[in-house]
PDB file of C-alpha atoms in Angstrom:
ATOM      1  CA  MET A  10      66.404  94.122 111.270  1.00 56.00           C
ATOM      2  CA  GLN A  11      69.620  94.979 109.449  1.00 70.00           C
ATOM      3  CA  ARG A  12      72.314  96.183 111.862  1.00 91.00           C
ATOM      4  CA  VAL A  13      75.262  98.332 110.855  1.00 97.00           C
ATOM      5  CA  ILE A  14      78.144  98.921 113.254  1.00 98.00           C
ATOM      6  CA  TRP A  15      80.326 101.878 112.356  1.00 99.00           C
ATOM      7  CA  PHE A  16      83.901 102.193 113.569  1.00 99.00           C
ATOM      8  CA  ASP A  17      86.418 104.955 113.925  1.00 98.00           C
ATOM      9  CA  LEU A  18      89.872 103.959 112.650  1.00 98.00           C
ATOM     10  CA  GLY A  19      92.780 105.278 114.728  1.00 96.00           C
ATOM     11  CA  TYR A  20      92.956 103.853 118.258  1.00 96.00           C
ATOM     12  CA  THR A  21      89.698 102.009 117.697  1.00 98.00           C
ATOM     13  CA  LEU A  22      90.768  99.455 115.083  1.00 98.00           C
ATOM     14  CA  VAL A  23      94.424 100.344 114.558  1.00 98.00           C
ATOM     15  CA  TYR A  24      97.334 101.929 116.397  1.00 96.00           C
ATOM     16  CA  TRP A  25     100.912 102.804 115.557  1.00 92.00           C
ATOM     17  CA  ASN A  26     104.207 102.151 117.292  1.00 90.00           C
ATOM     18  CA  ARG A  27     104.635 105.687 118.635  1.00 92.00           C
ATOM     19  CA  GLU A  28     105.474 104.570 122.195  1.00 94.00           C
ATOM     20  CA  GLU A  29     108.321 102.394 120.952  1.00 91.00           C
ATOM     21  CA  LEU A  30     109.756 105.247 118.906  1.00 90.00           C
ATOM     22  CA  TYR A  31     109.512 107.757 121.759  1.00 91.00           C
ATOM     23  CA  ARG A  32     111.047 105.299 124.202  1.00 93.00           C
ATOM     24  CA  GLU A  33     114.033 104.891 121.868  1.00 90.00           C
ATOM     25  CA  HIS A  34     114.288 108.681 121.587  1.00 90.00           C
ATOM     26  CA  LEU A  35     114.308 109.100 125.375  1.00 92.00           C
ATOM     27  CA  GLN A  36     116.858 106.309 125.800  1.00 93.00           C
ATOM     28  CA  GLN A  37     119.196 108.203 123.493  1.00 90.00           C
ATOM     29  CA  LEU A  38     118.865 111.111 125.932  1.00 90.00           C
ATOM     30  CA  GLY A  39     119.635 108.843 128.891  1.00 93.00           C
ATOM     31  CA  ILE A  40     116.021 108.685 130.099  1.00 94.00           C
ATOM     32  CA  GLU A  41     114.437 105.302 130.760  1.00 96.00           C
ATOM     33  CA  LYS A  42     110.651 104.897 130.691  1.00 96.00           C
ATOM     34  CA  SER A  43     108.622 101.715 130.306  1.00 97.00           C
ATOM     35  CA  ILE A  44     106.208 101.072 127.462  1.00 96.00           C
ATOM     36  CA  ASP A  45     103.356 101.019 130.006  1.00 97.00           C
ATOM     37  CA  GLU A  46     104.320 104.486 131.250  1.00 98.00           C
ATOM     38  CA  LEU A  47     104.452 105.751 127.675  1.00 97.00           C
ATOM     39  CA  LEU A  48     101.119 104.168 126.761  1.00 97.00           C
ATOM     40  CA  LEU A  49      99.399 105.995 129.622  1.00 97.00           C
ATOM     41  CA  ALA A  50     101.167 109.287 128.870  1.00 97.00           C
ATOM     42  CA  TYR A  51     100.043 109.200 125.246  1.00 97.00           C
ATOM     43  CA  HIS A  52      96.522 108.213 126.288  1.00 97.00           C
ATOM     44  CA  LEU A  53      96.161 111.096 128.743  1.00 97.00           C
ATOM     45  CA  THR A  54      97.627 113.554 126.251  1.00 97.00           C
ATOM     46  CA  ASP A  55      95.303 112.380 123.487  1.00 97.00           C
ATOM     47  CA  LYS A  56      92.249 112.748 125.723  1.00 97.00           C
ATOM     48  CA  HIS A  57      93.325 116.220 126.850  1.00 96.00           C
ATOM     49  CA  PHE A  58      93.670 117.392 123.248  1.00 96.00           C
ATOM     50  CA  MET A  59      90.385 115.747 122.211  1.00 95.00           C
ATOM     51  CA  LYS A  60      88.556 117.663 124.933  1.00 95.00           C
ATOM     52  CA  HIS A  61      90.294 121.042 124.864  1.00 95.00           C
ATOM     53  CA  PHE A  62      91.488 121.289 121.250  1.00 93.00           C
ATOM     54  CA  PRO A  63      88.962 119.353 119.146  1.00 90.00           C
ATOM     55  CA  GLY A  64      90.150 118.590 115.641  1.00 87.00           C
ATOM     56  CA  LEU A  65      93.681 119.887 116.246  1.00 88.00           C
ATOM     57  CA  LEU A  66      95.429 116.506 116.076  1.00 87.00           C
ATOM     58  CA  GLY A  67      94.034 116.029 112.589  1.00 82.00           C
ATOM     59  CA  LYS A  68      95.750 119.191 111.380  1.00 82.00           C
ATOM     60  CA  ASP A  69      99.295 119.644 110.148  1.00 82.00           C
ATOM     61  CA  ARG A  70     101.729 118.553 112.806  1.00 82.00           C
ATOM     62  CA  SER A  71     103.322 121.994 113.033  1.00 83.00           C
ATOM     63  CA  HIS A  72     100.128 123.250 114.734  1.00 86.00           C
ATOM     64  CA  TRP A  73     100.345 120.893 117.721  1.00 91.00           C
ATOM     65  CA  GLU A  74     103.683 119.085 117.910  1.00 88.00           C
ATOM     66  CA  LYS A  75     105.414 121.118 120.625  1.00 89.00           C
ATOM     67  CA  PRO A  76     102.550 121.426 123.165  1.00 92.00           C
ATOM     68  CA  TYR A  77     101.607 117.783 122.567  1.00 93.00           C
ATOM     69  CA  TYR A  78     105.044 116.393 123.387  1.00 91.00           C
ATOM     70  CA  ARG A  79     105.524 118.777 126.279  1.00 92.00           C
ATOM     71  CA  MET A  80     102.383 117.365 127.845  1.00 95.00           C
ATOM     72  CA  ILE A  81     103.618 113.816 127.264  1.00 94.00           C
ATOM     73  CA  ASN A  82     106.822 114.760 129.075  1.00 93.00           C
ATOM     74  CA  ARG A  83     104.828 116.190 131.982  1.00 94.00           C
ATOM     75  CA  CYS A  84     102.818 112.965 132.192  1.00 96.00           C
ATOM     76  CA  LEU A  85     106.105 111.058 132.273  1.00 96.00           C
ATOM     77  CA  GLN A  86     107.344 113.373 135.048  1.00 95.00           C
ATOM     78  CA  ILE A  87     110.336 114.559 133.076  1.00 93.00           C
ATOM     79  CA  ASP A  88     111.295 118.111 132.122  1.00 88.00           C
ATOM     80  CA  GLU A  89     108.710 119.252 129.583  1.00 80.00           C
ATOM     81  CA  ASN A  90     111.489 121.004 127.658  1.00 78.00           C
ATOM     82  CA  THR A  91     113.400 117.775 127.142  1.00 81.00           C
ATOM     83  CA  GLU A  92     114.427 117.553 123.483  1.00 80.00           C
ATOM     84  CA  LEU A  93     111.227 116.778 121.612  1.00 75.00           C
ATOM     85  CA  LEU A  94     110.784 114.014 119.082  1.00 72.00           C
ATOM     86  CA  THR A  95     110.416 115.508 115.612  1.00 66.00           C
ATOM     87  CA  SER A  96     108.404 114.233 112.684  1.00 60.00           C
ATOM     88  CA  LYS A  97     111.676 113.633 110.821  1.00 60.00           C
ATOM     89  CA  GLN A  98     112.909 111.410 113.650  1.00 60.00           C
ATOM     90  CA  GLU A  99     109.597 109.543 113.703  1.00 66.00           C
ATOM     91  CA  ARG A 100     109.774 108.837 109.977  1.00 59.00           C
ATOM     92  CA  LYS A 101     113.346 107.623 110.384  1.00 62.00           C
ATOM     93  CA  GLY A 102     112.080 105.240 113.079  1.00 54.00           C
ATOM     94  CA  ARG A 103     109.658 103.701 110.546  1.00 60.00           C
ATOM     95  CA  PRO A 104     106.228 104.384 112.050  1.00 70.00           C
ATOM     96  CA  GLU A 105     103.882 101.511 111.336  1.00 87.00           C
ATOM     97  CA  TRP A 106     100.110 101.207 111.707  1.00 95.00           C
ATOM     98  CA  ARG A 107      98.974  97.889 113.169  1.00 95.00           C
ATOM     99  CA  ALA A 108      95.586  96.307 113.858  1.00 98.00           C
ATOM    100  CA  PHE A 109      94.731  95.918 117.541  1.00 96.00           C
ATOM    101  CA  GLU A 110      95.120  92.347 118.728  1.00 92.00           C
ATOM    102  CA  ALA A 111      91.376  91.658 118.934  1.00 95.00           C
ATOM    103  CA  ALA A 112      90.338  93.685 115.885  1.00 98.00           C
ATOM    104  CA  HIS A 113      90.249  90.889 113.318  1.00 98.00           C
ATOM    105  CA  SER A 114      88.557  88.325 115.546  1.00 97.00           C
ATOM    106  CA  THR A 115      85.955  90.840 116.735  1.00 97.00           C
ATOM    107  CA  LEU A 116      85.091  92.024 113.237  1.00 98.00           C
ATOM    108  CA  ALA A 117      84.884  88.432 112.019  1.00 97.00           C
ATOM    109  CA  GLN A 118      82.548  87.495 114.874  1.00 96.00           C
ATOM    110  CA  LEU A 119      80.289  90.486 114.255  1.00 96.00           C
ATOM    111  CA  LYS A 120      80.054  89.557 110.579  1.00 96.00           C
ATOM    112  CA  LYS A 121      79.200  86.007 111.610  1.00 95.00           C
ATOM    113  CA  GLU A 122      76.396  87.404 113.769  1.00 93.00           C
ATOM    114  CA  GLY A 123      74.930  89.069 110.679  1.00 94.00           C
ATOM    115  CA  CYS A 124      76.093  92.633 111.291  1.00 96.00           C
ATOM    116  CA  GLN A 125      77.242  94.868 108.491  1.00 98.00           C
ATOM    117  CA  LEU A 126      80.352  96.875 109.281  1.00 98.00           C
ATOM    118  CA  GLY A 127      81.394 100.350 108.257  1.00 99.00           C
ATOM    119  CA  LEU A 128      84.059 102.963 108.855  1.00 99.00           C
ATOM    120  CA  ILE A 129      83.597 106.671 109.589  1.00 99.00           C
ATOM    121  CA  SER A 130      87.030 108.198 110.010  1.00 98.00           C
ATOM    122  CA  ASN A 131      88.714 111.589 110.070  1.00 96.00           C
ATOM    123  CA  TRP A 132      91.790 110.643 108.056  1.00 94.00           C
ATOM    124  CA  ASN A 133      93.865 111.802 105.130  1.00 92.00           C
ATOM    125  CA  LEU A 134      94.168 110.025 101.793  1.00 92.00           C
ATOM    126  CA  THR A 135      96.356 107.291 103.294  1.00 93.00           C
ATOM    127  CA  ALA A 136      93.358 105.723 105.068  1.00 95.00           C
ATOM    128  CA  ARG A 137      92.663 103.050 102.461  1.00 97.00           C
ATOM    129  CA  ASP A 138      96.326 102.018 102.466  1.00 96.00           C
ATOM    130  CA  VAL A 139      96.176 101.649 106.260  1.00 96.00           C
ATOM    131  CA  LEU A 140      93.005  99.556 105.969  1.00 98.00           C
ATOM    132  CA  GLU A 141      94.592  97.293 103.356  1.00 98.00           C
ATOM    133  CA  ASN A 142      97.957  96.960 105.094  1.00 97.00           C
ATOM    134  CA  THR A 143      96.368  96.053 108.435  1.00 98.00           C
ATOM    135  CA  GLY A 144      93.918  93.577 106.892  1.00 98.00           C
ATOM    136  CA  ILE A 145      90.862  95.525 108.055  1.00 98.00           C
ATOM    137  CA  MET A 146      89.423  96.409 104.651  1.00 98.00           C
ATOM    138  CA  PRO A 147      87.914  92.979 103.789  1.00 98.00           C
ATOM    139  CA  TYR A 148      85.603  93.179 106.816  1.00 98.00           C
ATOM    140  CA  LEU A 149      84.096  96.538 105.855  1.00 99.00           C
ATOM    141  CA  ASP A 150      80.902  96.917 103.865  1.00 98.00           C
ATOM    142  CA  TYR A 151      81.020 100.721 103.857  1.00 99.00           C
ATOM    143  CA  VAL A 152      83.903 103.181 104.082  1.00 99.00           C
ATOM    144  CA  VAL A 153      83.487 106.905 104.789  1.00 99.00           C
ATOM    145  CA  ILE A 154      86.713 108.912 105.056  1.00 98.00           C
ATOM    146  CA  SER A 155      86.715 112.629 105.795  1.00 96.00           C
ATOM    147  CA  SER A 156      89.346 113.497 103.190  1.00 94.00           C
ATOM    148  CA  GLU A 157      87.271 111.795 100.489  1.00 97.00           C
ATOM    149  CA  VAL A 158      83.925 113.414 101.345  1.00 98.00           C
ATOM    150  CA  ASP A 159      85.302 116.761 102.555  1.00 97.00           C
ATOM    151  CA  ILE A 160      83.443 116.559 105.878  1.00 97.00           C
ATOM    152  CA  GLU A 161      84.884 115.757 109.308  1.00 96.00           C
ATOM    153  CA  LYS A 162      83.382 114.343 112.489  1.00 97.00           C
ATOM    154  CA  PRO A 163      81.624 115.603 114.550  1.00 97.00           C
ATOM    155  CA  ASP A 164      79.779 117.317 111.679  1.00 97.00           C
ATOM    156  CA  ALA A 165      76.389 115.601 111.417  1.00 98.00           C
ATOM    157  CA  ARG A 166      76.676 115.561 107.635  1.00 98.00           C
ATOM    158  CA  ILE A 167      79.338 112.857 107.629  1.00 99.00           C
ATOM    159  CA  PHE A 168      77.051 110.596 109.663  1.00 99.00           C
ATOM    160  CA  ARG A 169      74.102 111.341 107.382  1.00 99.00           C
ATOM    161  CA  HIS A 170      76.305 110.487 104.426  1.00 98.00           C
ATOM    162  CA  ALA A 171      77.117 107.146 106.063  1.00 98.00           C
ATOM    163  CA  LEU A 172      73.429 106.403 106.632  1.00 98.00           C
ATOM    164  CA  GLU A 173      72.626 107.193 103.011  1.00 98.00           C
ATOM    165  CA  LEU A 174      75.516 105.052 101.798  1.00 98.00           C
ATOM    166  CA  ALA A 175      74.281 102.056 103.793  1.00 97.00           C
ATOM    167  CA  GLY A 176      70.597 102.738 103.131  1.00 97.00           C
ATOM    168  CA  VAL A 177      69.676 102.429 106.801  1.00 97.00           C
ATOM    169  CA  GLN A 178      68.123 104.468 109.596  1.00 97.00           C
ATOM    170  CA  ALA A 179      70.102 105.748 112.571  1.00 98.00           C
ATOM    171  CA  SER A 180      68.124 103.398 114.832  1.00 96.00           C
ATOM    172  CA  GLN A 181      69.735 100.474 113.002  1.00 96.00           C
ATOM    173  CA  CYS A 182      73.255 101.710 113.688  1.00 97.00           C
ATOM    174  CA  LEU A 183      75.896 101.791 116.386  1.00 97.00           C
ATOM    175  CA  MET A 184      79.019 103.975 116.357  1.00 98.00           C
ATOM    176  CA  VAL A 185      82.186 102.768 118.097  1.00 98.00           C
ATOM    177  CA  GLY A 186      85.130 105.089 118.665  1.00 98.00           C
ATOM    178  CA  ASP A 187      87.712 106.414 121.098  1.00 97.00           C
ATOM    179  CA  ASN A 188      86.914 110.136 120.800  1.00 97.00           C
ATOM    180  CA  TYR A 189      83.823 111.178 122.758  1.00 97.00           C
ATOM    181  CA  TYR A 190      83.697 114.629 121.198  1.00 96.00           C
ATOM    182  CA  ASP A 191      83.979 113.454 117.581  1.00 97.00           C
ATOM    183  CA  ASP A 192      82.430 110.002 117.614  1.00 98.00           C
ATOM    184  CA  ILE A 193      79.763 110.020 120.316  1.00 98.00           C
ATOM    185  CA  ILE A 194      78.572 113.619 120.201  1.00 97.00           C
ATOM    186  CA  GLY A 195      78.751 113.464 116.423  1.00 97.00           C
ATOM    187  CA  CYS A 196      76.693 110.312 115.963  1.00 98.00           C
ATOM    188  CA  ARG A 197      74.068 111.448 118.461  1.00 98.00           C
ATOM    189  CA  GLN A 198      73.264 114.431 116.271  1.00 98.00           C
ATOM    190  CA  VAL A 199      71.625 112.064 113.798  1.00 98.00           C
ATOM    191  CA  GLY A 200      70.066 109.783 116.427  1.00 98.00           C
ATOM    192  CA  MET A 201      72.699 107.067 116.373  1.00 98.00           C
ATOM    193  CA  GLU A 202      73.814 105.229 119.517  1.00 96.00           C
ATOM    194  CA  GLY A 203      77.489 105.168 120.428  1.00 97.00           C
ATOM    195  CA  ILE A 204      79.997 103.188 122.462  1.00 98.00           C
ATOM    196  CA  LEU A 205      83.266 104.716 123.664  1.00 98.00           C
ATOM    197  CA  ILE A 206      86.533 102.779 123.839  1.00 97.00           C
ATOM    198  CA  ASN A 207      88.818 103.842 126.698  1.00 97.00           C
ATOM    199  CA  PRO A 208      91.524 101.383 127.771  1.00 95.00           C
ATOM    200  CA  TYR A 209      92.127 103.013 131.158  1.00 94.00           C
ATOM    201  CA  ALA A 210      88.633 102.892 132.673  1.00 89.00           C
ATOM    202  CA  LYS A 211      87.785 106.530 133.529  1.00 91.00           C
ATOM    203  CA  GLN A 212      91.315 107.917 133.260  1.00 94.00           C
ATOM    204  CA  GLY A 213      91.360 110.799 130.844  1.00 95.00           C
ATOM    205  CA  ILE A 214      87.558 110.908 130.532  1.00 96.00           C
ATOM    206  CA  GLU A 215      86.564 111.679 134.111  1.00 95.00           C
ATOM    207  CA  GLU A 216      84.067 114.303 132.919  1.00 93.00           C
ATOM    208  CA  ILE A 217      82.137 111.801 130.771  1.00 95.00           C
ATOM    209  CA  ASN A 218      79.343 109.760 132.351  1.00 95.00           C
ATOM    210  CA  ASP A 219      76.605 109.455 129.735  1.00 95.00           C
ATOM    211  CA  VAL A 220      77.909 106.739 127.433  1.00 96.00           C
ATOM    212  CA  GLU A 221      78.720 103.025 127.569  1.00 95.00           C
ATOM    213  CA  VAL A 222      82.494 102.617 127.924  1.00 96.00           C
ATOM    214  CA  ILE A 223      84.473  99.506 127.002  1.00 96.00           C
ATOM    215  CA  SER A 224      88.192  98.865 127.457  1.00 95.00           C
ATOM    216  CA  THR A 225      88.952  97.245 124.109  1.00 94.00           C
ATOM    217  CA  ILE A 226      87.198  96.359 120.884  1.00 95.00           C
ATOM    218  CA  HIS A 227      87.097  92.769 122.159  1.00 93.00           C
ATOM    219  CA  ASP A 228      84.430  93.791 124.699  1.00 95.00           C
ATOM    220  CA  LEU A 229      82.088  94.858 121.916  1.00 95.00           C
ATOM    221  CA  THR A 230      81.048  91.371 120.829  1.00 91.00           C
ATOM    222  CA  ALA A 231      79.476  90.483 124.163  1.00 89.00           C
ATOM    223  CA  LEU A 232      77.431  93.697 124.156  1.00 88.00           C
ATOM    224  CA  VAL A 233      76.151  93.215 120.617  1.00 86.00           C
ATOM    225  CA  VAL A 234      75.534  89.473 120.808  1.00 78.00           C
ATOM    226  CA  GLY A 235      74.047  89.815 124.286  1.00 74.00           C
ATOM    227  CA  GLY A 236      71.585  92.394 123.006  1.00 69.00           C
ATOM    228  CA  LYS A 237      72.748  95.127 125.372  1.00 63.00           C
ATOM    229  CA  THR A 238      73.052  97.675 122.563  1.00 67.00           C
TER     230      THR A 238
END
């Protein structure tokens, strides 16, 4: 039976150097925090916003910038009113999207196993540039981007569109993403199975207990090849 594995994009296949930029910003203020501390702070903040403010992080930055960075500061145990990093400062620091270390090898192995691969992402019109620049695009058989179809996850219509594009049934598909409320709840509306990526075990998703959780995309191959999904 044909198998299609669908992926989210941000923080599933790719990430950007936000922790490095914020660390440099804090250092300029005389505050020293490690990359590991920043990684966890961003993770916990992302999960909080995914749960309590679904869809907000996909909106214009002016809608969420201040509360987002204040929460990061709280997670870092520094004054939440510490001078916040602005979008202008981030652009000056040259933000760069990068493929996760295991992304290419995992996608290549899944293709070798006979799987077709697709993308279902809430992203603006820069998505295809990100896919090309990170080397992800050549692995993908199908690409569904919210800004191109005018539908966003978790709306069931974007998943139905993906099924129609691939010409498959939901039972033939698996959705992999880092946002339980967009990716997992969304795909289940059309009968698709899902796997959640969370690099910190249960941290940030303590309320979630009804989905398979993996730490990195690298863990996916064993599940698929081993027939556990």
